Amino acid sequence: MLLKLFKALTQCVTIILIGCLSRRLALFSPSEAAGISAFVGRLAMPGLLFLAMAELEIDSEAWRLVAAISAAKGLVFAITAGLCLSALCRRTSDSVPFAERKATWLGRAGLYAIATTQSNDFALGLPLCAAIWGGRFDSTIYLAAPVQLALLNPLGFALLEAGAEAGVEAAEARLLPSGGGGGATGSRRQLARVCSKVLRSPLVFSVVVGSAVRAALQAGGHAALPELVGGVFEPFQQAFAATALVTLGLSLRTSLKPLASEPLCATGVLCGKVLAMPLLTRALAELFGVADADALNFAFLYGMLPAAPTVVIFAREFGPPRRSPPPPPPPFSSSGVSRCSCSHGSSTLSQASCWSDLYSRMSLRRSRRSELSIA
């Protein structure tokens, strides 16, 4: 497995470095790089998701893996958001008003929770898993992605919106100390904005439509999509892998200054993503009854996938309303995503070898204990 993993990582990292060098050599202007990113996020990935959901074949093992992955993501999401909100409630000796701390930590709670749970499933996960196991676990990846898109991300968006709204209210309170703010109206406006952004997402739309098409095909007794429909979306599927990895390379940033400005937050988010997620995902997979060694290794590898660059997009998009200038993303977002992606290769190989050996020894001890108890 380690040899296959090394070959797959070499292939993916090489394409990512080509994208990074292209940015360093100015082969693409910012508008051209944005165009490639828009093609990947708005056309290629939705086409890939629609085709995958419309042709999805799943078994009981896939459902167990999806349940384990979803439970692990939910736990890490809740722990990350809870730690950020506990920092908001903690009394500090500085002179920062509570309203400003509320705006800061609500936004960080949403952003960091998304960063620790949103994996780069399609640009990095699909090529890695295809190189190691073929297409065996593709359906699991396609089923796990909507959980993040439709459940966890909206919760993070709501926290980001609440932080942005609290920031605007804090600014207005400094200008108009006696002013009051309609809390219920603000909450309804935040909920409406979050629902609108989720429903307008091409990824969510493609998942919903693809699932509906699959249900209609199964109800009609058909096993696959009509050849004409599949032929329209297959070119998007074929164009996705290379363009997504190049886009990931174009989005990488190499500066360490943002990480140095928030060392505790950066370390906590990276540890949650690189250490907690893979161990928790594999442990929950065993707890949910997954016994196959390849499936357990997949659960571990899936948990180690780095954060997707869309976290930076969320940081820019979910800011205060237009009456105030759009803020830059928090210090951790761009450099943290880059550092998480760059450290993924070495940490995957080292942890895969160490933890695979540890889990195999634990399994051997359990089998010996069961044999002794039977005897």
XYZ file of C-alpha atoms in Angstrom:
375
model
C 0.000 0.000 0.000
C 2.794 2.429 0.881
C 4.366 2.051 -2.573
C 1.047 2.799 -4.278
C 0.517 5.726 -1.915
C 3.976 7.107 -2.706
C 3.338 6.868 -6.466
C -0.064 8.538 -6.159
C 1.311 11.334 -3.968
C 4.188 11.889 -6.392
C 1.767 12.220 -9.282
C -0.564 14.633 -7.466
C 2.203 16.730 -5.886
C 3.980 17.086 -9.249
C 0.859 18.513 -10.897
C 0.277 20.807 -7.908
C 3.881 22.062 -8.170
C 3.340 22.766 -11.867
C 0.434 25.004 -10.885
C 2.509 26.668 -8.155
C 5.416 27.307 -10.558
C 2.973 28.670 -13.116
C 1.868 31.256 -10.582
C 5.456 32.089 -9.589
C 6.474 32.484 -13.240
C 3.348 34.542 -14.010
C 2.210 32.157 -16.740
C -1.368 32.957 -15.736
C -2.665 36.384 -14.895
C -4.916 36.676 -11.821
C -7.990 36.903 -14.047
C -6.950 33.785 -15.999
C -6.316 31.845 -12.777
C -9.713 32.965 -11.516
C -11.250 31.738 -14.772
C -9.683 28.280 -14.361
C -10.887 28.147 -10.761
C -14.399 29.163 -11.833
C -14.419 26.436 -14.507
C -13.419 23.809 -11.937
C -15.888 24.931 -9.257
C -18.886 25.847 -11.405
C -18.732 23.454 -14.364
C -16.265 20.563 -14.021
C -16.993 19.614 -10.413
C -20.808 19.921 -10.695
C -20.691 17.820 -13.873
C -18.557 15.233 -12.097
C -20.907 15.156 -9.108
C -24.036 14.863 -11.252
C -22.602 11.962 -13.237
C -21.377 10.222 -10.091
C -24.680 10.570 -8.214
C -26.719 9.515 -11.248
C -24.650 6.322 -11.676
C -24.053 5.606 -7.993
C -23.942 1.985 -6.840
C -23.556 1.585 -3.078
C -23.364 -1.285 -0.602
C -23.572 -1.661 3.171
C -19.829 -1.115 3.638
C -20.028 2.234 1.855
C -22.841 3.335 4.152
C -20.822 2.362 7.225
C -17.827 4.335 5.962
C -20.007 7.351 5.196
C -21.528 7.154 8.681
C -18.055 6.986 10.264
C -16.750 9.895 8.181
C -19.838 12.002 8.904
C -19.653 11.291 12.641
C -15.937 12.153 12.746
C -16.503 15.400 10.870
C -19.412 16.321 13.115
C -17.375 15.720 16.283
C -14.347 17.692 15.055
C -16.632 20.487 13.818
C -18.387 20.724 17.193
C -15.126 20.611 19.174
C -13.475 23.296 17.022
C -16.471 25.629 17.146
C -16.876 25.001 20.880
C -13.259 25.902 21.630
C -13.595 29.155 19.670
C -16.839 30.048 21.429
C -15.272 29.245 24.814
C -12.531 31.764 23.974
C -15.310 34.299 23.395
C -16.814 33.663 26.838
C -13.452 33.739 28.634
C -12.724 36.925 30.516
C -9.607 38.731 29.320
C -7.516 41.529 30.717
C -7.301 43.440 27.438
C -9.439 46.460 26.617
C -11.174 44.971 23.569
C -14.948 45.408 23.922
C -17.083 42.290 24.127
C -18.939 43.199 20.908
C -15.687 43.232 18.928
C -14.501 39.960 20.479
C -17.894 38.457 19.660
C -17.544 39.427 15.998
C -14.005 38.021 15.846
C -14.591 34.689 17.548
C -17.962 33.929 15.947
C -16.375 34.323 12.524
C -13.354 32.259 13.551
C -15.584 29.528 14.960
C -17.303 29.109 11.607
C -14.167 29.379 9.500
C -11.937 27.131 11.612
C -14.672 24.504 11.966
C -15.010 24.364 8.176
C -11.221 24.300 7.747
C -10.801 21.280 10.038
C -13.580 19.251 8.396
C -13.745 20.204 4.714
C -11.447 17.846 2.822
C -10.114 18.295 -0.686
C -12.172 15.276 -1.753
C -12.240 15.632 -5.506
C -9.026 17.410 -6.479
C -6.793 15.266 -4.248
C -8.867 12.484 -2.707
C -10.192 10.938 -5.919
C -6.780 10.683 -7.692
C -5.109 9.247 -4.581
C -7.787 6.649 -3.929
C -8.031 5.745 -7.620
C -4.272 5.152 -7.777
C -4.334 2.891 -4.703
C -7.684 1.065 -4.817
C -9.040 1.811 -8.276
C -12.655 2.986 -8.221
C -13.675 0.928 -5.193
C -14.189 3.851 -2.799
C -15.338 6.498 -5.290
C -18.961 6.074 -4.229
C -17.993 6.660 -0.584
C -16.309 9.947 -1.481
C -19.303 11.054 -3.523
C -21.663 10.215 -0.651
C -19.513 11.877 2.039
C -19.159 15.175 0.157
C -22.871 16.179 0.331
C -22.788 15.788 4.132
C -20.180 18.549 4.278
C -21.846 20.675 1.608
C -25.423 20.482 2.875
C -25.062 20.091 6.657
C -21.734 21.236 8.137
C -20.896 24.105 5.780
C -24.255 25.879 6.341
C -23.632 25.765 10.106
C -20.217 27.341 9.534
C -21.764 29.893 7.176
C -24.288 30.831 9.867
C -21.454 31.480 12.342
C -19.577 33.525 9.742
C -22.721 35.554 9.030
C -23.318 36.065 12.755
C -19.748 37.273 13.180
C -20.060 39.669 10.248
C -23.357 41.029 11.570
C -21.883 41.435 15.060
C -18.968 43.362 13.550
C -21.325 45.763 11.797
C -23.356 46.226 14.995
C -20.162 46.898 16.964
C -19.097 49.546 14.430
C -22.539 51.159 14.545
C -22.490 51.100 18.350
C -19.226 53.060 18.345
C -20.757 55.671 16.056
C -24.239 55.675 17.588
C -23.983 54.465 21.187
C -27.703 54.839 21.804
C -28.778 52.966 18.703
C -30.637 49.687 19.001
C -30.566 46.851 16.567
C -33.381 44.515 15.560
C -32.028 41.169 16.696
C -34.850 39.084 15.249
C -34.657 40.871 11.900
C -30.883 40.369 11.784
C -31.239 36.665 12.551
C -33.824 36.211 9.812
C -31.599 38.083 7.388
C -28.614 35.885 8.273
C -30.690 32.720 7.835
C -31.988 33.946 4.480
C -28.483 34.752 3.237
C -27.109 31.360 4.303
C -29.996 29.434 2.711
C -29.686 31.481 -0.465
C -25.972 30.823 -0.800
C -26.390 27.092 -0.131
C -29.285 26.657 -2.560
C -27.512 28.647 -5.291
C -24.382 26.516 -5.017
C -23.819 24.528 -8.245
C -22.398 21.657 -6.173
C -25.502 21.279 -4.018
C -27.750 21.637 -7.073
C -25.847 18.960 -8.994
C -26.009 16.538 -6.048
C -29.767 17.030 -5.660
C -30.478 16.674 -9.379
C -28.161 13.674 -9.745
C -29.819 11.912 -6.791
C -33.267 12.603 -8.264
C -32.173 11.220 -11.644
C -30.785 8.099 -9.964
C -34.030 7.547 -8.072
C -36.024 7.984 -11.296
C -33.793 5.506 -13.138
C -34.161 2.917 -10.382
C -37.931 3.406 -10.284
C -38.076 2.916 -14.061
C -35.940 -0.215 -13.962
C -32.950 1.306 -15.778
C -29.411 0.550 -14.605
C -27.502 3.440 -16.194
C -27.910 6.878 -17.682
C -28.865 7.172 -21.339
C -25.756 7.272 -23.495
C -26.610 10.726 -24.823
C -26.830 12.253 -21.325
C -23.699 10.517 -20.093
C -21.776 11.664 -23.168
C -22.518 15.288 -22.305
C -21.063 15.077 -18.777
C -18.151 12.687 -19.323
C -15.877 15.413 -20.803
C -16.316 17.425 -17.591
C -15.334 14.353 -15.588
C -12.233 13.824 -17.712
C -11.212 17.494 -17.519
C -11.595 17.747 -13.766
C -8.556 15.957 -12.284
C -5.685 17.883 -13.909
C -7.378 21.297 -13.809
C -8.338 20.858 -10.155
C -4.766 20.014 -9.125
C -3.362 22.908 -11.172
C -5.922 25.216 -9.537
C -4.794 23.963 -6.132
C -1.193 24.824 -7.044
C -2.225 28.278 -8.238
C -3.920 28.950 -4.891
C -0.972 27.987 -2.655
C 0.760 30.705 -0.649
C 4.213 30.241 0.883
C 4.326 33.048 3.447
C 4.728 32.015 7.093
C 3.984 35.451 8.569
C 0.199 34.912 8.906
C 0.827 31.659 10.775
C 3.348 33.341 13.083
C 0.824 36.055 13.964
C -1.657 33.444 15.307
C 0.531 30.495 16.370
C -1.927 28.902 18.800
C -4.884 29.020 16.399
C -2.774 27.784 13.489
C -1.333 24.902 15.502
C -4.743 23.902 16.833
C -6.412 23.878 13.426
C -3.549 21.969 11.788
C -3.498 19.378 14.595
C -7.245 18.957 14.342
C -7.013 18.403 10.608
C -3.831 16.305 10.367
C -4.019 14.309 13.624
C -7.533 14.212 15.064
C -9.498 13.658 11.844
C -7.665 10.543 10.533
C -7.455 8.807 13.924
C -11.063 9.561 14.790
C -12.329 8.513 11.353
C -10.564 5.157 11.492
C -11.620 4.514 15.100
C -15.267 5.264 14.281
C -15.072 3.077 11.169
C -14.046 0.148 13.357
C -16.781 1.050 15.848
C -19.405 1.070 13.073
C -18.486 -2.467 12.016
C -16.044 -1.919 9.137
C -13.708 -4.928 9.210
C -11.981 -4.859 5.822
C -8.352 -3.686 6.047
C -8.524 -1.667 2.816
C -11.682 0.098 3.994
C -10.030 1.011 7.311
C -6.943 2.302 5.505
C -9.216 4.340 3.236
C -10.950 5.854 6.270
C -7.564 6.850 7.696
C -6.360 8.328 4.382
C -9.621 10.197 3.840
C -9.312 11.806 7.260
C -5.821 13.043 6.350
C -6.882 14.852 3.176
C -5.922 18.544 3.466
C -8.408 21.377 3.609
C -9.822 22.574 0.312
C -8.882 26.052 -0.998
C -12.583 26.976 -0.883
C -12.055 27.842 2.786
C -10.287 31.018 1.629
C -13.210 31.780 -0.699
C -15.651 31.399 2.202
C -13.508 33.773 4.296
C -13.766 36.435 1.606
C -17.369 35.803 0.592
C -19.037 35.645 4.003
C -17.997 39.047 5.223
C -19.894 42.089 6.384
C -22.555 43.557 4.114
C -21.540 45.943 1.389
C -22.012 49.039 3.511
C -18.571 48.369 4.938
C -15.432 47.490 2.950
C -14.860 43.736 2.453
C -12.325 42.425 4.956
C -9.349 40.269 4.092
C -9.522 36.639 5.140
C -8.392 35.825 8.685
C -4.635 35.413 9.108
C -4.712 31.652 9.097
C -6.872 30.969 6.028
C -4.615 31.266 2.966
C -1.314 30.220 4.518
C -2.952 27.599 6.696
C -4.597 25.876 3.749
C -1.309 25.996 1.859
C 0.680 24.625 4.802
C -1.874 21.870 5.338
C -1.656 20.871 1.661
C 2.141 20.992 1.575
C 2.555 18.925 4.752
C 0.034 16.367 3.552
C 2.462 14.210 1.568
C 5.103 13.584 4.204
C 2.615 13.285 7.059
C 0.470 10.848 5.090
C 3.388 8.526 4.392
C 4.792 8.671 7.920
C 1.481 8.332 9.723
C 0.238 5.659 7.336
C 3.270 3.483 8.076
C 3.273 4.100 11.847
C -0.456 3.864 12.500
C -0.972 0.941 10.123
C 1.617 -1.011 12.102
C 0.008 0.051 15.385
C -3.496 -0.906 14.291
C -2.304 -4.253 12.918
C -0.664 -5.048 16.283
C -3.843 -4.071 18.128
C -5.934 -6.272 15.834
C -3.527 -9.164 16.341
C -3.775 -8.794 20.121
C -7.584 -8.726 19.966
C -7.642 -11.873 17.836
C -5.291 -13.657 20.250
C -7.448 -12.632 23.223
C -10.572 -13.942 21.476
C -8.810 -17.226 20.716
C -7.720 -17.562 24.341
C -11.208 -16.781 25.611
C -12.665 -19.436 23.279
C -10.066 -21.941 24.422
